[in-house]
Coordinates of C-alpha atoms and ligand atoms in Angstrom, one line a residue:
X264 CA 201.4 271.9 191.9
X265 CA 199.6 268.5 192.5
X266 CA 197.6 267.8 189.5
X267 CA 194.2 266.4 191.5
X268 CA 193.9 270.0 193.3
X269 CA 191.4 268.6 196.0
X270 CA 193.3 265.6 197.1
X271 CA 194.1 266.6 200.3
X272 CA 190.6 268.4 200.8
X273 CA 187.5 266.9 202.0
X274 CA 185.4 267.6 199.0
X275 CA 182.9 270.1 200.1
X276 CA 183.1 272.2 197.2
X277 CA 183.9 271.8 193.3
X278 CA 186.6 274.0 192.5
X279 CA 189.6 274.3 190.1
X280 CA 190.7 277.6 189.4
X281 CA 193.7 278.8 191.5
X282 CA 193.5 282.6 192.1
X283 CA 197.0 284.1 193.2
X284 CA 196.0 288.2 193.5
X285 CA 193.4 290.3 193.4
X286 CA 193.8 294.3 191.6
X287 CA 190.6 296.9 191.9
X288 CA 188.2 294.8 191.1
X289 CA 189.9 292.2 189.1
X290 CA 191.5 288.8 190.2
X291 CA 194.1 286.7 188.9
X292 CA 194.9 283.2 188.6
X293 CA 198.0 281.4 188.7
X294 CA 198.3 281.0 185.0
X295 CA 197.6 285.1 184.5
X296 CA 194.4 285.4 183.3
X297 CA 192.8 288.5 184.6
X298 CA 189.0 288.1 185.4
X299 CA 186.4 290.8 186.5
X300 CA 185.4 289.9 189.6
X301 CA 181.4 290.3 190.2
X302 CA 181.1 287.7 193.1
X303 CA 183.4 289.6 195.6
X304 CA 184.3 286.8 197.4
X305 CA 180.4 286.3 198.5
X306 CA 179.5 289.6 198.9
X307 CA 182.8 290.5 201.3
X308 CA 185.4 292.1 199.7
X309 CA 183.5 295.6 199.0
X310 CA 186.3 297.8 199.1
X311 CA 188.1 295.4 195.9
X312 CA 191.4 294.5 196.4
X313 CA 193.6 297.5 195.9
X314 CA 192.4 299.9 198.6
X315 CA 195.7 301.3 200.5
X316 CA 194.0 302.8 203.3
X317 CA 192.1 299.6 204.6
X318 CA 195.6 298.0 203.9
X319 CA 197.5 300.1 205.7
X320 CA 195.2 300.1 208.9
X321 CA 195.4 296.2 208.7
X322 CA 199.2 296.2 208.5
X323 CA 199.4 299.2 211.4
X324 CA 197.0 296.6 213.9
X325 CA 199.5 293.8 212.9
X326 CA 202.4 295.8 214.3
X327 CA 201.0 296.5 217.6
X328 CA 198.4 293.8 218.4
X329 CA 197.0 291.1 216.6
X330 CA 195.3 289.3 219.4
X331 CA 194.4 289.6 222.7
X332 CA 191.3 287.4 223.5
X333 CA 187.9 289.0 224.8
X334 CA 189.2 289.6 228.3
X335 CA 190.2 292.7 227.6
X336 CA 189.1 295.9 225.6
X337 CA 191.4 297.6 223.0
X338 CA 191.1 300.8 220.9
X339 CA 189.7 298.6 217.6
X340 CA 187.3 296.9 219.3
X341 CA 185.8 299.7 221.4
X342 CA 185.4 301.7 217.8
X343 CA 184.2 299.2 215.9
X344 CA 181.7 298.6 218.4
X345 CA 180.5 301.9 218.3
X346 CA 180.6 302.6 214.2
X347 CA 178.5 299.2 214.5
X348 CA 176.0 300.4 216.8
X349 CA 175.4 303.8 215.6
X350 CA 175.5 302.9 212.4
X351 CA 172.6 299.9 212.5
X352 CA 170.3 301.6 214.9
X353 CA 171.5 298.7 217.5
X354 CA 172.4 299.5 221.2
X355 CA 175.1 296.6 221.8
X356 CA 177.0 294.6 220.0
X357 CA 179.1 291.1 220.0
X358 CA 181.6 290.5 217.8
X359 CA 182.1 286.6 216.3
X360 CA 184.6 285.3 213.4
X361 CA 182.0 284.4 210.7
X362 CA 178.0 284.9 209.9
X363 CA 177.4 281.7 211.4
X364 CA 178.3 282.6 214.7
X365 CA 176.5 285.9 214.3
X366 CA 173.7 283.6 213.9
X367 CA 174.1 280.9 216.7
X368 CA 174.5 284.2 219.4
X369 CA 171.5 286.0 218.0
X370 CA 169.7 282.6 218.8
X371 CA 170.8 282.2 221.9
X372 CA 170.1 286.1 223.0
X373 CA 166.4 285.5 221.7
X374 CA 166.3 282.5 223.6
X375 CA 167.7 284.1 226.8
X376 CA 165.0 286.9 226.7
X377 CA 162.1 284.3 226.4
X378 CA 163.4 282.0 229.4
X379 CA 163.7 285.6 231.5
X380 CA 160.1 286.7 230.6
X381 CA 158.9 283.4 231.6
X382 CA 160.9 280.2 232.9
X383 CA 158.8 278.1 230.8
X384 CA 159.6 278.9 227.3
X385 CA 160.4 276.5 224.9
X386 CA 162.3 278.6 222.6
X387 CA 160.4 277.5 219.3
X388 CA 161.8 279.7 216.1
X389 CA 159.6 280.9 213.4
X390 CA 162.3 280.2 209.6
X391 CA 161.7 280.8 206.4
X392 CA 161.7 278.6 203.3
X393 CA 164.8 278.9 201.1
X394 CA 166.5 280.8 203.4
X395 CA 170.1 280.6 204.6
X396 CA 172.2 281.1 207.8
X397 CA 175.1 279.0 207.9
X398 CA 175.7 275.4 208.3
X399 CA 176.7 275.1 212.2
X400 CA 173.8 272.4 214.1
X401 CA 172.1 275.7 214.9
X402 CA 172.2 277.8 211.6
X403 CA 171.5 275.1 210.0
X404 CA 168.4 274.7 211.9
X405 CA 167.3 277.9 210.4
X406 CA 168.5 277.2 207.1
X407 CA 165.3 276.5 205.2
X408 CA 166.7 274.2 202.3
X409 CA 166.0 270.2 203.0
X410 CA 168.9 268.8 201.6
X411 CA 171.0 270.6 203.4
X412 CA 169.8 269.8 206.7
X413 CA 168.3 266.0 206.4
X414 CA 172.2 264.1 206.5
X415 CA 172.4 266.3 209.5
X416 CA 169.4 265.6 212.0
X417 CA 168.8 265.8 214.6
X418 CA 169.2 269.9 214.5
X419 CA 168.0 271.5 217.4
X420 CA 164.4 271.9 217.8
X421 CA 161.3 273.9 217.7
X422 CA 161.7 275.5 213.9
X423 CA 159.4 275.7 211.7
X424 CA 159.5 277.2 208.7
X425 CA 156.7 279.6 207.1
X426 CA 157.1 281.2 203.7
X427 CA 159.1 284.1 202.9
X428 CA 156.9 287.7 202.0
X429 CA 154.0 285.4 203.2
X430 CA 152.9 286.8 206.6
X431 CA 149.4 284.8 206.7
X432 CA 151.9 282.0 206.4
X433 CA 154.2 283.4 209.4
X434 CA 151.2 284.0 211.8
X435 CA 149.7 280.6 211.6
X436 CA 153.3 279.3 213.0
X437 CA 153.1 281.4 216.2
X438 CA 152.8 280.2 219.4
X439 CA 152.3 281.0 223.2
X440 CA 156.5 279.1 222.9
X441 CA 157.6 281.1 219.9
X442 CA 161.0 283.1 221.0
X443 CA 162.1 284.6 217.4
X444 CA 161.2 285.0 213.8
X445 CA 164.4 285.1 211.7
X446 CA 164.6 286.2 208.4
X447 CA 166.9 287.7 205.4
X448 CA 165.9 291.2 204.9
X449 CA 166.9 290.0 201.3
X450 CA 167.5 286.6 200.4
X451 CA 170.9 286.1 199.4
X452 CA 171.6 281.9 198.5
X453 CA 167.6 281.7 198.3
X454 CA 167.4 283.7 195.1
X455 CA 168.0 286.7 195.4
X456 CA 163.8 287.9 196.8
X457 CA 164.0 291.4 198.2
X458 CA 161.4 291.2 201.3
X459 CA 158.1 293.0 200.4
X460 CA 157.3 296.1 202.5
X461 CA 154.3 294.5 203.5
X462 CA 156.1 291.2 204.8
X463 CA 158.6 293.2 206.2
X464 CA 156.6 295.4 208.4
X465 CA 153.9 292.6 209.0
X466 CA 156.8 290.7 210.9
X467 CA 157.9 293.7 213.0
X468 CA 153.7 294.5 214.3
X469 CA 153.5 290.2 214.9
X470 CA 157.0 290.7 217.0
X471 CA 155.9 293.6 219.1
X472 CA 152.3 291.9 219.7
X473 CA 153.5 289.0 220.8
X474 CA 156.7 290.3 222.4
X475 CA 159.4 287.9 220.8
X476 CA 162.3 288.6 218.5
X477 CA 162.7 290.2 215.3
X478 CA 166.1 288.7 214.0
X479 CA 167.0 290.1 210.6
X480 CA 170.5 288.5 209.5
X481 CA 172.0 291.0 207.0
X482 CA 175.3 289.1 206.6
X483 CA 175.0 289.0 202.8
X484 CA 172.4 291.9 202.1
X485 CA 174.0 294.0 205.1
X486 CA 177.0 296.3 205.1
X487 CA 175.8 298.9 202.0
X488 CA 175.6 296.1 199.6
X489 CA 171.7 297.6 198.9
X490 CA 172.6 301.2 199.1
X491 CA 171.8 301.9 202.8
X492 CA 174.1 300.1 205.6
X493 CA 171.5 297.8 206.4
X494 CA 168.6 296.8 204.1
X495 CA 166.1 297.7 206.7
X496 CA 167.0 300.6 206.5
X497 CA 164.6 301.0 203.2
X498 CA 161.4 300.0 204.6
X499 CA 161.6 302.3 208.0
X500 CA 162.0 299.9 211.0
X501 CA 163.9 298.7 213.7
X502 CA 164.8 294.8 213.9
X503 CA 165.6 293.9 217.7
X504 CA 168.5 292.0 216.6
X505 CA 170.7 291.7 213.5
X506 CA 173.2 289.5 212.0
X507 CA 176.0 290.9 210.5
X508 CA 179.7 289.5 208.9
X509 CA 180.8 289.4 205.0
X510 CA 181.4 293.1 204.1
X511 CA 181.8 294.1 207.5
X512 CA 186.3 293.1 207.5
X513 CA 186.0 293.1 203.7
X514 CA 187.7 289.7 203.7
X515 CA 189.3 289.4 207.0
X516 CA 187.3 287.0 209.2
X517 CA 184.9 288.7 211.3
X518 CA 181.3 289.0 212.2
X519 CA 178.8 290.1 214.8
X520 CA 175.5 290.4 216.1
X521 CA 174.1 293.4 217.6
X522 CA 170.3 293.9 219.2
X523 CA 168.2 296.6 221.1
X524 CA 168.7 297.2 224.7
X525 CA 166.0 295.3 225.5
X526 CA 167.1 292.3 224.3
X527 CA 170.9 293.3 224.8
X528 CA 170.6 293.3 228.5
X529 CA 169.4 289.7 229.3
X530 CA 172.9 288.3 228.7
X531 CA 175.6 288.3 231.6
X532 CA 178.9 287.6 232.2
X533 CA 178.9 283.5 231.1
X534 CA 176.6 283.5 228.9
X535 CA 178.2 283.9 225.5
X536 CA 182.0 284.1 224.5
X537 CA 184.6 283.7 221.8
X538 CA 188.5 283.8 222.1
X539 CA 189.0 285.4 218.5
X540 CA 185.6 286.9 217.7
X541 CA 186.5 290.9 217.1
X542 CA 190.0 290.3 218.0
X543 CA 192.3 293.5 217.0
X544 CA 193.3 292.7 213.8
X545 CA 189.7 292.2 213.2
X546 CA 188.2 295.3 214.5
X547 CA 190.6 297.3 212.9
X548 CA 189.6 295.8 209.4
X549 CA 185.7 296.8 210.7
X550 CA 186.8 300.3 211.6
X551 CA 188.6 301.2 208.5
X552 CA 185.6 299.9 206.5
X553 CA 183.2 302.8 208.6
X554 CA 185.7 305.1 207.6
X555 CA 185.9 303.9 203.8
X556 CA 182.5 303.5 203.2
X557 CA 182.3 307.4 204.6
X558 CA 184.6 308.9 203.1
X559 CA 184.6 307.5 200.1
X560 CA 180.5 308.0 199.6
X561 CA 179.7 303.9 199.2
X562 CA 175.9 304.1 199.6
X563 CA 175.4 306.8 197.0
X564 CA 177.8 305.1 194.9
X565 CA 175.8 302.0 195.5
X566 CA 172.6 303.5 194.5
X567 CA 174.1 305.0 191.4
X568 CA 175.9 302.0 189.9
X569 CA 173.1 299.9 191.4
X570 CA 170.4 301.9 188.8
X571 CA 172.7 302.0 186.0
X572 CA 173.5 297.7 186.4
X573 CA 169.9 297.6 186.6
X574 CA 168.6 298.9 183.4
X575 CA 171.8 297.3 181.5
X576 CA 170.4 294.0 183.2
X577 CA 166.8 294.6 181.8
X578 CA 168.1 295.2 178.4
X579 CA 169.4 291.8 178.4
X580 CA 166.0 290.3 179.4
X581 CA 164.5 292.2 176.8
X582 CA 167.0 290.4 174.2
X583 CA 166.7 286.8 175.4
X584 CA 163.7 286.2 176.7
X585 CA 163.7 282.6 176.4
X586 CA 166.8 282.4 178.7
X587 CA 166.7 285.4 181.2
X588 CA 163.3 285.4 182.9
X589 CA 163.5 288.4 185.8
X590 CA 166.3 290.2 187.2
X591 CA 165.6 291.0 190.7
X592 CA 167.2 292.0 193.3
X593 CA 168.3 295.6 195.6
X594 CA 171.4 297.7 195.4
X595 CA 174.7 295.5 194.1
X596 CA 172.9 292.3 194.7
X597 CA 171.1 291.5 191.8
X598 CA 170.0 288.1 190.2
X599 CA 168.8 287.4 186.7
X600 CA 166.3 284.0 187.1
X601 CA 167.3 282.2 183.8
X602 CA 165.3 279.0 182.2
X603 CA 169.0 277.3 182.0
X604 CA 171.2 275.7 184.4
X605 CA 173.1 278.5 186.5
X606 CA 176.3 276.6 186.6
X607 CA 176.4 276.5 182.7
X608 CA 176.3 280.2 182.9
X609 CA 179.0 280.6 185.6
X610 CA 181.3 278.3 184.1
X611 CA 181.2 279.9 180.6
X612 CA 181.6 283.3 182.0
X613 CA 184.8 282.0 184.5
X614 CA 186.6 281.1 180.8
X615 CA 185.6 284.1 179.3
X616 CA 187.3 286.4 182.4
X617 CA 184.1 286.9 184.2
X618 CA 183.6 285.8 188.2
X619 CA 179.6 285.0 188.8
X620 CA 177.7 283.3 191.5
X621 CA 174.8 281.4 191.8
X622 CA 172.0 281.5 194.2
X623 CA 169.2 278.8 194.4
X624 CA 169.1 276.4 191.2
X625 CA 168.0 279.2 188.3
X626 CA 169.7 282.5 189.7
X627 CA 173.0 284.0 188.1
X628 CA 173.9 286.3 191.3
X629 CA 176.3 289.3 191.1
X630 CA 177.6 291.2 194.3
X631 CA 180.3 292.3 192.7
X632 CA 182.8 294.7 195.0
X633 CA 180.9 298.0 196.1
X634 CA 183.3 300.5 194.5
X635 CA 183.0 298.8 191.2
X636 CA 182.6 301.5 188.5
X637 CA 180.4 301.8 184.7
X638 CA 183.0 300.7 182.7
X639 CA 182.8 297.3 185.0
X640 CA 179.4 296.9 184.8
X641 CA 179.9 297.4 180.8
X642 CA 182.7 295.2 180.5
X643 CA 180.2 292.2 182.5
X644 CA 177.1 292.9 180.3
X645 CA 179.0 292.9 177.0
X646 CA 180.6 288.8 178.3
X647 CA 176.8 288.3 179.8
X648 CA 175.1 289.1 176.6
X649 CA 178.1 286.8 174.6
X650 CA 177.1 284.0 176.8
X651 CA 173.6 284.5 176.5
X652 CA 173.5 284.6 172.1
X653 CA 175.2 281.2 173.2
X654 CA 172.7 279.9 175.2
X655 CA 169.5 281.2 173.0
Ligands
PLP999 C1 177.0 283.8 204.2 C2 175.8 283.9 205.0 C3 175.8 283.3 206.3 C4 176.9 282.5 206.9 O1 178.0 283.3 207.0 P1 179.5 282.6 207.2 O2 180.4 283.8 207.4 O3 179.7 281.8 205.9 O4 179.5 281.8 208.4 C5 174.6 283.5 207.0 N1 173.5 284.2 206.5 C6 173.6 284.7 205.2 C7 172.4 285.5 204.7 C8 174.7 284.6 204.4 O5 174.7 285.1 203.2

């Protein structure tokens, strides 16, 4: 072992722990130390890390095909594209390697139905603030956070950016060349801010009138992390196109982006393509998650841990008030806002056995695996409220 870990890496990140295997809903590092893992790997790795079935349908796929390119259909991918569709409401999907790429084809597809409808369209995109989609030229167009994008320009153009559950802020952005209004259904990196009904519903009646796309990307919020497959799904409507990855392989590569038939049928043959995106290997990972999460009950699990976490959470706030100022959030991703620096919190829980994230620059955010159980969420509010006497 090298002592500098990140010589040979361009230093994108600051990291130093070196995780060797991951048990249930535990990790460990190369030195042994067990941690409870509430970050899942950014929201991906729902099932944890010791499910045999999803293992077993991974190591079957390897066996008989791992790739074949998009040329062709297999058994995997014609399933997954159906558990996908019928599951999200969607009539056709495409199947990518990451979020990002979910993101760059669901731009493109809004794109393609504006220039049909009207040769003329400048393809402008309506973004929110905070938001985030990736870091590609094109997601990062999207990607509402400055510093992020600046080093970067130029992106490509015609985004603006309104702010998030503010619709009077959304409608004064539209134009005759608006294609698309993307948004998070809940905003994951942002902060953790669950979409009002109102915002939610006011975005879906400014899409119809003015007959461009609603893009929800539910890469992070997506995939039962909220309690319902999609977050949409709790404020009764139908994006035309959504964004999809993270939980969907439960940590092997994949992603997609699905949309109405309406939209759906304004790309052809040429228009789009990947050589891995839902190769086999990969749509067998999606498959076995349908079948997981249906077998196995996920959502109501979801809902159930999801209430109990919650009130545990609020007990917290109660205690320190001068640290913890909200916990918000929807299902298994929750946030407590807190009036210290994140990364103080996340690196005092990584030495006391406890994987966190952050989101934003005053959001602890836990997405922890979906099948994580009460004695889990215990064991993370009895380190959290440690750290926190600490901090107070
Ligand atoms: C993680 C994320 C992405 C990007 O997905 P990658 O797989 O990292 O490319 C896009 N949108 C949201 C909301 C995300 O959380």
């Amino acid at each position: 072992m090298t002592k500098n870990l990140d010589q040979y890496f361009i230093h994108t990140y600051n990291r130093s722990v070196v995780f060797e295997k991951g048990e249930d809903v535990y990790l460990y590092d190369n030195k042994g130390k067990k941690y409870l893992d509430m970050g899942a790997g950014i929201a991906v790795s729902a099932l944890g890390y010791s499910n045999e079935e999803f293992k077993q349908g991974i190591k079957e796929q390897i066996d008989k095909l791992i790739h074949i390119s998009n040329l062709y259909y297999t058994k995997p991918i014609l399933s997954a594209a159906e558990y996908l569709a019928k599951a999200s409401g969607m009539d056709r999907v495409f199947f990518t390697n990451s979020g990002t790429e979910a993101i760059e084809g669901a731009l493109k597809l809004a794109r393609k139905y504006a220039y049909l409808k009207d040769n003329s369209s400048k393809g402008e995109i309506i973004a929110m603030e905070h938001s985030f989609h990736g870091r590609s030229m094109g997601a990062l167009s999207v990607t509402g956070t400055k510093h992020y994008r600046e080093a970067f320009e130029p992106l490509i153009g015609g985004v603006s950016f309104a702010k998030y559950n503010d619709l009077e802020s959304v409608e004064k952005l539209i134009t005759k060349d608006t294609c698309a209004i993307i948004l998070e259904t809940v905003q994951g990196e942002g902060g953790i801010y669950p979409a009002s009904e109102e915002f939610i519903k006011g975005i879906r009646k400014l899409c119809d009138e003015n007959d461009i796309a609603m893009i929800l990307d539910e890469i992070q919020c997506g995939m039962g992390r909220t309690g319902t497959m999609f977050a949409y799904e709790h404020y009764g409507i139908l994006p035309d196109i959504i964004t999809s990855a993270k939980a969907l392989g439960n940590g092997v590569p994949v992603g997609a982006f699905a949309a109405v038939e309406k939209f759906a049928k304004t790309m052809c043959p040429g228009d789009h393509g990947t050589t891995y995106g839902g190769n086999p290997l990969a749509a067998a990972a999606v498959c076995k998650v349908f079948e997981i999460y249906k077998k196995e009950g996920i959502l109501d699990h979801v809902r159930e841990m999801s209430s109990y976490f919650f009130e545990k959470l609020k007990t917290l706030l109660e205690k320190y008030p001068s640290v913890v100022k909200e916990v918000r959030g929807k299902g298994l991703l929750l946030g407590l806002e807190v009036s210290c620096p994140n990364g103080e919190i996340v690196q005092k829980a990584m030495e006391k056995g406890l994987v966190l994230l952050t989101a934003g620059s005053n959001v602890v955010r836990m997405a922890p695996p979906l099948v994580i159980k009460k004695e889990h969420l215990d064991e993370c509010c009895h380190i959290l409220d440690e750290i926190l006497s600490e901090m107070s």
